[in-house]
mmCIF file of C-alpha atoms and ligand atoms in Angstrom:
data_model
loop_
_atom_site.group_PDB
_atom_site.id
_atom_site.type_symbol
_atom_site.label_atom_id
_atom_site.label_comp_id
_atom_site.label_asym_id
_atom_site.label_seq_id
_atom_site.Cartn_x
_atom_site.Cartn_y
_atom_site.Cartn_z
ATOM 1 C CA UNK A 4 -0.266 8.968 20.082
ATOM 2 C CA UNK A 5 -3.120 6.997 21.529
ATOM 3 C CA UNK A 6 -5.586 4.467 20.194
ATOM 4 C CA UNK A 7 -9.147 5.090 21.300
ATOM 5 C CA UNK A 8 -11.608 2.270 20.747
ATOM 6 C CA UNK A 9 -15.375 2.229 20.751
ATOM 7 C CA UNK A 10 -17.199 -0.877 21.919
ATOM 8 C CA UNK A 11 -20.762 -2.012 21.225
ATOM 9 C CA UNK A 12 -21.470 0.278 18.294
ATOM 10 C CA UNK A 13 -23.419 -2.139 16.060
ATOM 11 C CA UNK A 14 -26.691 -3.723 17.221
ATOM 12 C CA UNK A 15 -26.125 -7.125 15.649
ATOM 13 C CA UNK A 16 -22.700 -7.449 17.288
ATOM 14 C CA UNK A 17 -24.115 -6.500 20.695
ATOM 15 C CA UNK A 18 -26.664 -9.281 20.295
ATOM 16 C CA UNK A 19 -24.104 -11.906 19.252
ATOM 17 C CA UNK A 20 -22.180 -11.369 22.507
ATOM 18 C CA UNK A 21 -25.344 -10.990 24.635
ATOM 19 C CA UNK A 22 -24.349 -7.510 25.768
ATOM 20 C CA UNK A 23 -26.640 -4.603 26.604
ATOM 21 C CA UNK A 24 -27.089 -1.689 24.197
ATOM 22 C CA UNK A 25 -25.208 1.189 25.873
ATOM 23 C CA UNK A 26 -26.816 4.607 26.303
ATOM 24 C CA UNK A 27 -23.563 6.323 25.337
ATOM 25 C CA UNK A 28 -20.462 5.013 23.526
ATOM 26 C CA UNK A 29 -18.334 2.469 25.384
ATOM 27 C CA UNK A 30 -14.715 3.679 25.279
ATOM 28 C CA UNK A 31 -11.421 1.975 25.997
ATOM 29 C CA UNK A 32 -7.820 2.759 25.054
ATOM 30 C CA UNK A 33 -4.980 0.676 23.696
ATOM 31 C CA UNK A 34 -1.350 1.775 24.209
ATOM 32 C CA UNK A 35 0.830 2.603 21.207
ATOM 33 C CA UNK A 36 2.675 -0.694 21.755
ATOM 34 C CA UNK A 37 -0.520 -2.424 20.574
ATOM 35 C CA UNK A 38 -0.021 -1.194 17.005
ATOM 36 C CA UNK A 39 0.571 -3.725 14.224
ATOM 37 C CA UNK A 40 1.125 -2.202 10.788
ATOM 38 C CA UNK A 41 2.579 -2.807 7.324
ATOM 39 C CA UNK A 42 1.011 -6.280 6.936
ATOM 40 C CA UNK A 43 3.326 -7.676 9.592
ATOM 41 C CA UNK A 44 2.222 -11.078 10.921
ATOM 42 C CA UNK A 45 0.214 -11.356 14.126
ATOM 43 C CA UNK A 46 1.568 -13.814 16.690
ATOM 44 C CA UNK A 47 -0.990 -15.444 18.978
ATOM 45 C CA UNK A 48 -0.020 -14.627 22.571
ATOM 46 C CA UNK A 49 0.613 -17.407 25.087
ATOM 47 C CA UNK A 50 -1.979 -16.172 27.590
ATOM 48 C CA UNK A 51 -5.045 -16.786 25.435
ATOM 49 C CA UNK A 52 -6.730 -19.706 23.707
ATOM 50 C CA UNK A 53 -9.423 -17.568 22.145
ATOM 51 C CA UNK A 54 -8.200 -14.586 20.127
ATOM 52 C CA UNK A 55 -11.064 -13.009 18.181
ATOM 53 C CA UNK A 56 -10.926 -10.683 15.192
ATOM 54 C CA UNK A 57 -13.045 -7.520 15.370
ATOM 55 C CA UNK A 58 -12.943 -5.687 12.044
ATOM 56 C CA UNK A 59 -13.360 -1.918 12.424
ATOM 57 C CA UNK A 60 -13.182 1.333 10.506
ATOM 58 C CA UNK A 61 -10.312 3.452 11.872
ATOM 59 C CA UNK A 62 -10.191 7.241 11.744
ATOM 60 C CA UNK A 63 -6.956 9.248 11.992
ATOM 61 C CA UNK A 64 -7.178 12.578 13.819
ATOM 62 C CA UNK A 65 -5.550 15.429 11.892
ATOM 63 C CA UNK A 66 -5.819 18.359 14.289
ATOM 64 C CA UNK A 67 -5.885 18.780 18.053
ATOM 65 C CA UNK A 68 -9.173 19.309 19.800
ATOM 66 C CA UNK A 69 -11.313 18.877 22.852
ATOM 67 C CA UNK A 70 -15.024 19.420 23.475
ATOM 68 C CA UNK A 71 -15.607 19.157 19.732
ATOM 69 C CA UNK A 72 -19.234 19.737 18.694
ATOM 70 C CA UNK A 73 -20.714 17.074 16.390
ATOM 71 C CA UNK A 74 -21.212 19.712 13.696
ATOM 72 C CA UNK A 75 -17.456 20.422 13.581
ATOM 73 C CA UNK A 76 -16.179 16.854 13.955
ATOM 74 C CA UNK A 77 -15.588 16.527 10.194
ATOM 75 C CA UNK A 78 -12.807 19.118 10.465
ATOM 76 C CA UNK A 79 -10.745 16.701 12.543
ATOM 77 C CA UNK A 80 -10.191 13.844 10.063
ATOM 78 C CA UNK A 81 -9.777 13.258 6.370
ATOM 79 C CA UNK A 82 -8.282 9.760 6.193
ATOM 80 C CA UNK A 83 -9.526 6.353 7.217
ATOM 81 C CA UNK A 84 -8.087 2.884 7.533
ATOM 82 C CA UNK A 85 -9.338 -0.569 8.286
ATOM 83 C CA UNK A 86 -8.261 -2.184 11.543
ATOM 84 C CA UNK A 87 -8.626 -5.257 13.657
ATOM 85 C CA UNK A 88 -9.268 -4.888 17.356
ATOM 86 C CA UNK A 89 -7.795 -8.267 18.341
ATOM 87 C CA UNK A 90 -9.454 -9.388 21.545
ATOM 88 C CA UNK A 91 -8.499 -12.183 23.933
ATOM 89 C CA UNK A 92 -12.121 -13.189 24.416
ATOM 90 C CA UNK A 93 -11.416 -15.764 27.118
ATOM 91 C CA UNK A 94 -9.458 -13.199 29.139
ATOM 92 C CA UNK A 95 -12.094 -10.518 28.515
ATOM 93 C CA UNK A 96 -14.936 -12.784 29.656
ATOM 94 C CA UNK A 97 -13.145 -13.454 32.950
ATOM 95 C CA UNK A 98 -12.491 -9.738 33.503
ATOM 96 C CA UNK A 99 -16.066 -8.783 32.577
ATOM 97 C CA UNK A 100 -17.474 -11.361 35.007
ATOM 98 C CA UNK A 101 -15.545 -9.681 37.811
ATOM 99 C CA UNK A 102 -16.314 -6.141 36.660
ATOM 100 C CA UNK A 103 -12.612 -5.486 36.033
ATOM 101 C CA UNK A 104 -11.004 -3.322 33.295
ATOM 102 C CA UNK A 105 -10.430 -4.976 29.888
ATOM 103 C CA UNK A 106 -6.861 -3.847 29.217
ATOM 104 C CA UNK A 107 -5.218 -7.261 29.361
ATOM 105 C CA UNK A 108 -7.767 -8.603 26.879
ATOM 106 C CA UNK A 109 -7.702 -5.602 24.553
ATOM 107 C CA UNK A 110 -4.453 -3.675 24.850
ATOM 108 C CA UNK A 111 -1.812 -6.358 24.586
ATOM 109 C CA UNK A 112 1.107 -6.087 22.142
ATOM 110 C CA UNK A 113 0.051 -6.009 18.478
ATOM 111 C CA UNK A 114 -3.661 -6.173 19.266
ATOM 112 C CA UNK A 115 -4.379 -3.089 17.125
ATOM 113 C CA UNK A 116 -3.963 -3.808 13.426
ATOM 114 C CA UNK A 117 -4.096 -0.643 11.328
ATOM 115 C CA UNK A 118 -3.979 -0.769 7.533
ATOM 116 C CA UNK A 119 -2.761 1.892 5.134
ATOM 117 C CA UNK A 120 -4.873 5.053 5.158
ATOM 118 C CA UNK A 121 -7.010 6.312 2.285
ATOM 119 C CA UNK A 122 -8.717 9.677 1.752
ATOM 120 C CA UNK A 123 -12.419 10.031 2.529
ATOM 121 C CA UNK A 124 -13.024 10.642 -1.167
ATOM 122 C CA UNK A 125 -12.220 6.953 -1.769
ATOM 123 C CA UNK A 126 -15.394 6.049 0.132
ATOM 124 C CA UNK A 127 -17.628 7.211 -2.681
ATOM 125 C CA UNK A 128 -17.181 4.437 -5.218
ATOM 126 C CA UNK A 129 -19.968 2.125 -6.341
ATOM 127 C CA UNK A 130 -22.409 1.350 -3.525
ATOM 128 C CA UNK A 131 -20.308 3.335 -1.044
ATOM 129 C CA UNK A 132 -21.664 6.769 -0.172
ATOM 130 C CA UNK A 133 -19.104 8.320 2.134
ATOM 131 C CA UNK A 134 -17.951 7.590 5.646
ATOM 132 C CA UNK A 135 -21.483 7.172 6.995
ATOM 133 C CA UNK A 136 -22.425 4.576 4.385
ATOM 134 C CA UNK A 137 -19.413 2.539 3.327
ATOM 135 C CA UNK A 138 -18.921 -1.202 3.236
ATOM 136 C CA UNK A 139 -16.055 -3.221 4.649
ATOM 137 C CA UNK A 140 -15.300 -6.899 5.023
ATOM 138 C CA UNK A 141 -12.801 -9.414 6.354
ATOM 139 C CA UNK A 142 -11.707 -12.532 4.528
ATOM 140 C CA UNK A 143 -10.201 -15.392 6.509
ATOM 141 C CA UNK A 144 -8.436 -17.919 4.290
ATOM 142 C CA UNK A 145 -10.427 -16.717 1.301
ATOM 143 C CA UNK A 146 -13.865 -16.843 2.967
ATOM 144 C CA UNK A 147 -15.720 -13.706 4.024
ATOM 145 C CA UNK A 148 -16.226 -13.858 7.814
ATOM 146 C CA UNK A 149 -17.208 -10.274 8.680
ATOM 147 C CA UNK A 150 -19.154 -7.782 6.605
ATOM 148 C CA UNK A 151 -20.170 -4.359 7.828
ATOM 149 C CA UNK A 152 -21.603 -1.058 6.708
ATOM 150 C CA UNK A 153 -21.003 2.128 8.671
ATOM 151 C CA UNK A 154 -24.664 3.066 8.136
ATOM 152 C CA UNK A 155 -25.404 0.515 10.871
ATOM 153 C CA UNK A 156 -23.325 2.252 13.525
ATOM 154 C CA UNK A 157 -25.295 3.258 16.609
ATOM 155 C CA UNK A 158 -23.026 6.298 17.059
ATOM 156 C CA UNK A 159 -21.667 7.872 13.865
ATOM 157 C CA UNK A 160 -18.009 8.799 13.451
ATOM 158 C CA UNK A 161 -18.825 12.463 14.129
ATOM 159 C CA UNK A 162 -20.822 11.606 17.241
ATOM 160 C CA UNK A 163 -17.952 9.417 18.456
ATOM 161 C CA UNK A 164 -15.426 12.239 18.012
ATOM 162 C CA UNK A 165 -17.678 14.654 19.879
ATOM 163 C CA UNK A 166 -18.221 12.234 22.748
ATOM 164 C CA UNK A 167 -14.620 11.029 23.045
ATOM 165 C CA UNK A 168 -13.283 14.599 23.029
ATOM 166 C CA UNK A 169 -15.389 15.445 26.075
ATOM 167 C CA UNK A 170 -13.122 13.122 28.052
ATOM 168 C CA UNK A 171 -9.824 12.888 26.142
ATOM 169 C CA UNK A 172 -8.038 15.664 24.285
ATOM 170 C CA UNK A 173 -7.446 14.539 20.732
ATOM 171 C CA UNK A 174 -4.031 15.007 19.168
ATOM 172 C CA UNK A 175 -2.719 14.793 15.643
ATOM 173 C CA UNK A 176 -2.094 11.164 14.761
ATOM 174 C CA UNK A 177 -4.454 9.611 17.303
ATOM 175 C CA UNK A 178 -6.475 6.682 15.972
ATOM 176 C CA UNK A 179 -10.103 5.943 16.736
ATOM 177 C CA UNK A 180 -11.422 2.395 16.246
ATOM 178 C CA UNK A 181 -15.146 2.810 15.663
ATOM 179 C CA UNK A 182 -16.523 -0.577 16.733
ATOM 180 C CA UNK A 183 -17.085 -3.919 15.086
ATOM 181 C CA UNK A 184 -20.096 -5.251 13.215
ATOM 182 C CA UNK A 185 -21.305 -8.812 13.813
ATOM 183 C CA UNK A 186 -19.296 -11.839 12.769
ATOM 184 C CA UNK A 187 -16.448 -11.705 15.285
ATOM 185 C CA UNK A 188 -14.701 -15.035 15.609
ATOM 186 C CA UNK A 189 -11.486 -16.859 16.411
ATOM 187 C CA UNK A 190 -8.193 -16.773 14.552
ATOM 188 C CA UNK A 191 -5.567 -19.465 14.652
ATOM 189 C CA UNK A 192 -2.035 -20.117 13.512
ATOM 190 C CA UNK A 193 -1.864 -20.280 9.722
ATOM 191 C CA UNK A 194 -4.844 -18.021 9.041
ATOM 192 C CA UNK A 195 -4.515 -15.362 6.345
ATOM 193 C CA UNK A 196 -6.561 -12.211 6.933
ATOM 194 C CA UNK A 197 -7.486 -9.752 4.200
ATOM 195 C CA UNK A 198 -9.425 -6.555 4.908
ATOM 196 C CA UNK A 199 -11.410 -4.748 2.218
ATOM 197 C CA UNK A 200 -12.852 -1.226 2.508
ATOM 198 C CA UNK A 201 -14.989 0.319 -0.223
ATOM 199 C CA UNK A 202 -13.608 -2.181 -2.707
ATOM 200 C CA UNK A 203 -9.936 -1.625 -1.823
ATOM 201 C CA UNK A 204 -7.701 -4.243 -0.258
ATOM 202 C CA UNK A 205 -6.430 -2.504 2.855
ATOM 203 C CA UNK A 206 -4.404 -5.182 4.657
ATOM 204 C CA UNK A 207 -3.264 -8.744 4.011
ATOM 205 C CA UNK A 208 -1.326 -10.530 6.736
ATOM 206 C CA UNK A 209 -0.916 -13.898 8.399
ATOM 207 C CA UNK A 210 -1.522 -15.257 11.885
ATOM 208 C CA UNK A 211 1.371 -17.215 13.364
HETATM 209 MG MG1 MG B 7 -13.844 -3.714 19.070
#
């Protein structure tokens, strides 16, 4: 399986990092060794002094496809999770300054937290109105540090699937990280991170 990630998909996050709004989705890939699941702890790697959390909705692909039209994208997923795209911001800034690929900053071991999955029907409770209008948040040590709503995505989940599948064949079990809203920030040893999607606690793990 592969982990496909979308960058710069929320205006307010683009502004907080002083990036340009892209004309089409920014895509990068994490290897399967980046996965961190089952509320296992995240260990800060030695090569970075600035690991940031990026809270993101994650979609699981349920059937193979390529060149998928936007109108048919909904046929390719029926479960979502909440994830963290852990980013070594100091490493990424150095790579970006030189125009180099981001892999060392984005694809390192355990940099892709993926929670349990829930059916799309769970995104219709309370103020949540489906995958294109659902709320998610991250608590760090009991304080909310990131809050997002998928209605603020620049490219919707279906548009992302259509675009990604022009370049990469999708397979059953692939994950797509759909970009982070504003509020990214550092984590440090001892932090406890809890992710909430549409009112459900999705993950709860510690940083060590
Ligand atoms: Mg991200």
